[in-house]
mmCIF file with all atom_site columns, C-alpha atoms in Angstrom:
data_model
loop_
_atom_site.group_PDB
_atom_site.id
_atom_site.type_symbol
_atom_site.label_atom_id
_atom_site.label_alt_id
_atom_site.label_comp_id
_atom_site.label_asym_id
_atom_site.label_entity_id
_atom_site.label_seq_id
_atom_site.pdbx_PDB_ins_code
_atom_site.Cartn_x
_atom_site.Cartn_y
_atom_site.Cartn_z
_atom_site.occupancy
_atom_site.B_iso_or_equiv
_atom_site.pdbx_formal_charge
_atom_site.auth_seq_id
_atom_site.auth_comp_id
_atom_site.auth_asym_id
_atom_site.auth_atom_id
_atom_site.pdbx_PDB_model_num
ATOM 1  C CA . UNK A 1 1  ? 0.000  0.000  0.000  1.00 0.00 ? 1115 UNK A CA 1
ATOM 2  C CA . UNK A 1 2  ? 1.432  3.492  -1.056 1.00 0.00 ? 1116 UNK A CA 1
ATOM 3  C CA . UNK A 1 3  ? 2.645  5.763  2.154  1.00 0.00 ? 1117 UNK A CA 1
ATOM 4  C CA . UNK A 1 4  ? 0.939  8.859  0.933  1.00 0.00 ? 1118 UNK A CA 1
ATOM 5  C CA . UNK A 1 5  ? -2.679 6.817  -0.146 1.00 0.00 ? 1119 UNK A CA 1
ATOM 6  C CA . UNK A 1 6  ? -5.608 9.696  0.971  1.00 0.00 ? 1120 UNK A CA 1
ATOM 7  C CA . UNK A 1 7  ? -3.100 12.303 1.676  1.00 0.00 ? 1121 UNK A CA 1
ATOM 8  C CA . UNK A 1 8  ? -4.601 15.356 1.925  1.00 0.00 ? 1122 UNK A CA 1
ATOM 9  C CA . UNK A 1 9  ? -3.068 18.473 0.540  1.00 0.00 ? 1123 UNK A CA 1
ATOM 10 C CA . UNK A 1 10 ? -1.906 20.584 3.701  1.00 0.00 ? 1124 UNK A CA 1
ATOM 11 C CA . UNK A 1 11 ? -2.356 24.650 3.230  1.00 0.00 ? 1125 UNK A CA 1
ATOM 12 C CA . UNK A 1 12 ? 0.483  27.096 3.876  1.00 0.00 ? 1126 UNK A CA 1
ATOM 13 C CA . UNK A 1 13 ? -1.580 28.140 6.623  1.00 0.00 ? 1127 UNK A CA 1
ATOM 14 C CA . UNK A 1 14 ? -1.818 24.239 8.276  1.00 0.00 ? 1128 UNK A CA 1
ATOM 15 C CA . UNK A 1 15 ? 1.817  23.967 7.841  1.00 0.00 ? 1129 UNK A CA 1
ATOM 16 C CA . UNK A 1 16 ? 2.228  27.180 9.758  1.00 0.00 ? 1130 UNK A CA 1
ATOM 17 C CA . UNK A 1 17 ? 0.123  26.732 12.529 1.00 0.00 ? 1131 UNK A CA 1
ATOM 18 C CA . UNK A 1 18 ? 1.705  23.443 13.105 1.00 0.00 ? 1132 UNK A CA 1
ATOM 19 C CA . UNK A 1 19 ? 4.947  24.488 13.001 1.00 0.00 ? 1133 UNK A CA 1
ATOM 20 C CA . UNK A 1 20 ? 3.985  27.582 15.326 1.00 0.00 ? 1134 UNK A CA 1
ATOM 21 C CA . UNK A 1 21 ? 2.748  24.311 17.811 1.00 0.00 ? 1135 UNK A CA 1
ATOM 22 C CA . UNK A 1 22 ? 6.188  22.866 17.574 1.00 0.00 ? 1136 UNK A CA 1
ATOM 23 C CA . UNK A 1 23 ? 8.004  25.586 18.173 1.00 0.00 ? 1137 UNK A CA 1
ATOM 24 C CA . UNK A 1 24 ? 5.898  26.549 21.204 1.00 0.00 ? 1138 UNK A CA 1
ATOM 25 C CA . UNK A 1 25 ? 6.378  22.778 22.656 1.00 0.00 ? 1139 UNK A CA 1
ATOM 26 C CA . UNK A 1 26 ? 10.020 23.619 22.238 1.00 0.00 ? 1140 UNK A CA 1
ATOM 27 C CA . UNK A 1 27 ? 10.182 26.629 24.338 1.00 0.00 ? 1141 UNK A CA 1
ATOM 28 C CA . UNK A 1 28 ? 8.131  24.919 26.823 1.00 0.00 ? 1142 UNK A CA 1
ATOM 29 C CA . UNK A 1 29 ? 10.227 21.882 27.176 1.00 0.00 ? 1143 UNK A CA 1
ATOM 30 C CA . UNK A 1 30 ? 13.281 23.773 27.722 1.00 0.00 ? 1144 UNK A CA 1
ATOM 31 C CA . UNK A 1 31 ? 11.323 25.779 30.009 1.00 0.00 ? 1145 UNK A CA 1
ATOM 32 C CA . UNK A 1 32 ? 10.448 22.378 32.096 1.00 0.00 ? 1146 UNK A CA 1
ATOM 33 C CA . UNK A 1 33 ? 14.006 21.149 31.817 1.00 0.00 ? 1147 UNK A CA 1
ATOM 34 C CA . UNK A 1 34 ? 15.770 24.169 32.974 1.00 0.00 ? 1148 UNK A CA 1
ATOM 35 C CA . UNK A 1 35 ? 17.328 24.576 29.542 1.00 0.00 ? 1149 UNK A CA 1
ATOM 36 C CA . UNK A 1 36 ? 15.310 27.942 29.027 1.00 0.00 ? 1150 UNK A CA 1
ATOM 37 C CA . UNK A 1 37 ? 15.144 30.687 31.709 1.00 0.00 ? 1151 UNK A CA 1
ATOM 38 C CA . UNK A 1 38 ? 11.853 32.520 32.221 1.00 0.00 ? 1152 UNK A CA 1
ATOM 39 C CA . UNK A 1 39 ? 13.446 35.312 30.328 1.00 0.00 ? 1153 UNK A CA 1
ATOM 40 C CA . UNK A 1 40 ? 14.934 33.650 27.651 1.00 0.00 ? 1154 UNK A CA 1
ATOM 41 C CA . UNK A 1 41 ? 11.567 31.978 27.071 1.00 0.00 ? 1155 UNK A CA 1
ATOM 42 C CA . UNK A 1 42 ? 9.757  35.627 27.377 1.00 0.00 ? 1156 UNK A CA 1
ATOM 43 C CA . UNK A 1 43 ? 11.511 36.326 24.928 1.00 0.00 ? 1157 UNK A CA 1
ATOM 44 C CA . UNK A 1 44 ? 11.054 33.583 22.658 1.00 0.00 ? 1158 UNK A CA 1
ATOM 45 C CA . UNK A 1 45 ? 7.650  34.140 23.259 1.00 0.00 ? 1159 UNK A CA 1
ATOM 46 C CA . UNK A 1 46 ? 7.835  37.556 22.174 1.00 0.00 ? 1160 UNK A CA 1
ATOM 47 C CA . UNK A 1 47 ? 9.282  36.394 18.687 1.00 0.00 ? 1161 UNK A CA 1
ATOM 48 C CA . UNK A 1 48 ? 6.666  33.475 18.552 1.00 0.00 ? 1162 UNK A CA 1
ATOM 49 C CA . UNK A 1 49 ? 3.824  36.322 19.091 1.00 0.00 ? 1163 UNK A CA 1
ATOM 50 C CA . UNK A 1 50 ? 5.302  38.215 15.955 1.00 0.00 ? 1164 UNK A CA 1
ATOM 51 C CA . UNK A 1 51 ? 5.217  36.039 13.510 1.00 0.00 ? 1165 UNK A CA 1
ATOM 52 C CA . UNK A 1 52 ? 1.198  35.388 14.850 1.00 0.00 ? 1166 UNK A CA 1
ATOM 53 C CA . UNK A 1 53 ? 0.723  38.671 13.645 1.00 0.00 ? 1167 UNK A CA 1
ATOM 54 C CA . UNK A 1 54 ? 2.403  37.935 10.564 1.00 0.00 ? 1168 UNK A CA 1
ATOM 55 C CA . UNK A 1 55 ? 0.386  34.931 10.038 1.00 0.00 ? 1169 UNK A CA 1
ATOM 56 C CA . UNK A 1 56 ? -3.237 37.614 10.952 1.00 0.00 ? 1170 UNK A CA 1
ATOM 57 C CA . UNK A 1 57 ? -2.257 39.911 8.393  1.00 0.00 ? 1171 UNK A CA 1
ATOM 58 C CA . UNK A 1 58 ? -1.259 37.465 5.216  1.00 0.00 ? 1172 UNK A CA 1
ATOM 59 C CA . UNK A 1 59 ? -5.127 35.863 6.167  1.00 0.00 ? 1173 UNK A CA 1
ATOM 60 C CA . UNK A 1 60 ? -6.887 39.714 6.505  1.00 0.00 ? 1174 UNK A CA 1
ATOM 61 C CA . UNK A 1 61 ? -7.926 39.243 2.379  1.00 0.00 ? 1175 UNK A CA 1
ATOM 62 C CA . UNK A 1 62 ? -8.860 35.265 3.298  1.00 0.00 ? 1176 UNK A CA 1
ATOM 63 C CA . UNK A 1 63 ? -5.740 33.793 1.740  1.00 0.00 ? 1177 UNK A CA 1
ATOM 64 C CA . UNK A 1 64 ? -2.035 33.364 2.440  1.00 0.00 ? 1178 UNK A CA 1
ATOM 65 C CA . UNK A 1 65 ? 0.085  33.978 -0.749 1.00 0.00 ? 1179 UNK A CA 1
ATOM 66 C CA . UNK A 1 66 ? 2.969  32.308 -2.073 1.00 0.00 ? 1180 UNK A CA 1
ATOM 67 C CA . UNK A 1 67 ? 5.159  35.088 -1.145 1.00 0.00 ? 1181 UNK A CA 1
ATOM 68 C CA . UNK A 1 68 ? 3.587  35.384 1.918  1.00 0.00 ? 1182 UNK A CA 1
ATOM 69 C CA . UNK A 1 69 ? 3.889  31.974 3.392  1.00 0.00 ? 1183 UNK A CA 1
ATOM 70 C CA . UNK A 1 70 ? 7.870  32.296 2.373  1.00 0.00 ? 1184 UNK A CA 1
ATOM 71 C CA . UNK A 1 71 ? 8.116  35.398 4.883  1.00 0.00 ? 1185 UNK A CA 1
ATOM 72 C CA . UNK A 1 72 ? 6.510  34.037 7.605  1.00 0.00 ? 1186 UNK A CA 1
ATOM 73 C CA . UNK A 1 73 ? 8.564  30.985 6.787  1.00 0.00 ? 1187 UNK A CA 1
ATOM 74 C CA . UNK A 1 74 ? 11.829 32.868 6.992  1.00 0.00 ? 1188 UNK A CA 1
ATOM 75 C CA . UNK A 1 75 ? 10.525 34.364 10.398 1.00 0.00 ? 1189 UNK A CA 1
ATOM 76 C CA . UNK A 1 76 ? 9.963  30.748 11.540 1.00 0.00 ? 1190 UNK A CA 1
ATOM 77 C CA . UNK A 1 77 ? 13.258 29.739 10.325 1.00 0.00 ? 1191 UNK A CA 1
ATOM 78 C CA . UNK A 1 78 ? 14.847 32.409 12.440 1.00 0.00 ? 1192 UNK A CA 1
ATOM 79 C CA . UNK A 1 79 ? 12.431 31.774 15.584 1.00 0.00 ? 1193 UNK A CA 1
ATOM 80 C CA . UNK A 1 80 ? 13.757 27.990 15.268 1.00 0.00 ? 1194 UNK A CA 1
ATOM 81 C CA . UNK A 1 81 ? 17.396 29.044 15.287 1.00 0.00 ? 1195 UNK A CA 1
ATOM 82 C CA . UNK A 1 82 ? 16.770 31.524 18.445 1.00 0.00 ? 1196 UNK A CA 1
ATOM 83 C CA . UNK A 1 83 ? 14.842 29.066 20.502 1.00 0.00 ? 1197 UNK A CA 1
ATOM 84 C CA . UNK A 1 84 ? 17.892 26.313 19.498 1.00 0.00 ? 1198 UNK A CA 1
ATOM 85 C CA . UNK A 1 85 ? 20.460 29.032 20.919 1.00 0.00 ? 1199 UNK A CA 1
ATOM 86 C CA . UNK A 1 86 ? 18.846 29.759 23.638 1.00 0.00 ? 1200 UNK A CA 1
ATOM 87 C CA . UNK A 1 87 ? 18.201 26.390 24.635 1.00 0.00 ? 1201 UNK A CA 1
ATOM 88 C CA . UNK A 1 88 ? 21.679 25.225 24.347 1.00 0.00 ? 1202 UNK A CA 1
ATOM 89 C CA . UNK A 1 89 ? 23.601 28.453 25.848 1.00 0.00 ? 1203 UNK A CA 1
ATOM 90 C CA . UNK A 1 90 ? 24.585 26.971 29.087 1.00 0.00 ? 1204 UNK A CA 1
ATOM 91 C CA . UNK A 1 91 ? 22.041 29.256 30.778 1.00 0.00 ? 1205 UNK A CA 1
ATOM 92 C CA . UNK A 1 92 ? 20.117 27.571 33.148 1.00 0.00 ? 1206 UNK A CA 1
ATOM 93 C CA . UNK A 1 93 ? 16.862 27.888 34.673 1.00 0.00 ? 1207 UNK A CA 1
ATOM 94 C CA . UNK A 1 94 ? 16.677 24.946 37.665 1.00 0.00 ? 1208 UNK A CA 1
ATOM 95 C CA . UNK A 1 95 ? 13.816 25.722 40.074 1.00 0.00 ? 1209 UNK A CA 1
#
């Protein structure tokens, strides 16, 4: 039986809102390991809460365009690479 059988097509805006997911379960993991401290996540946060916004304003005409989804995906990209920094900056957060 094929792998992809009844795939569905996934939007630019499913793929974003999951990766938005992951990348919050990231920050809160490191968070719960100590990995993160509560300002280092704040901040993360902060960053996570932009590219929301960016995400609100492609979808204000109903649709997110090709060029569109590539900017918020180049926002993501950099979000990933901060919250992978931060997490491994020997900064610790052990309460």
């Amino acid at each position: 039986m094929p792998l992809f059988a009844g795939a569905q097509t996934v939007t630019p805006q499913q793929r974003i809102d999951q990766r938005q997911v992951n990348q919050e379960n990231r920050i809160q993991q490191g968070v719960q390991s100590g990995s993160l401290t509560q300002k280092e996540a704040a901040n993360l946060e902060k960053g996570q809460t932009h590219v929301e916004k960016m995400e609100n304003k492609a979808l204000s005409d109903g649709k997110i365009s090709q060029k569109e989804a590539q900017h918020i995906n180049e926002a993501q990209n950099k979000q990933s690479r901060k919250i992978e920094r931060q997490k491994h900056d020997q900064q610790h957060d052990y309460n």
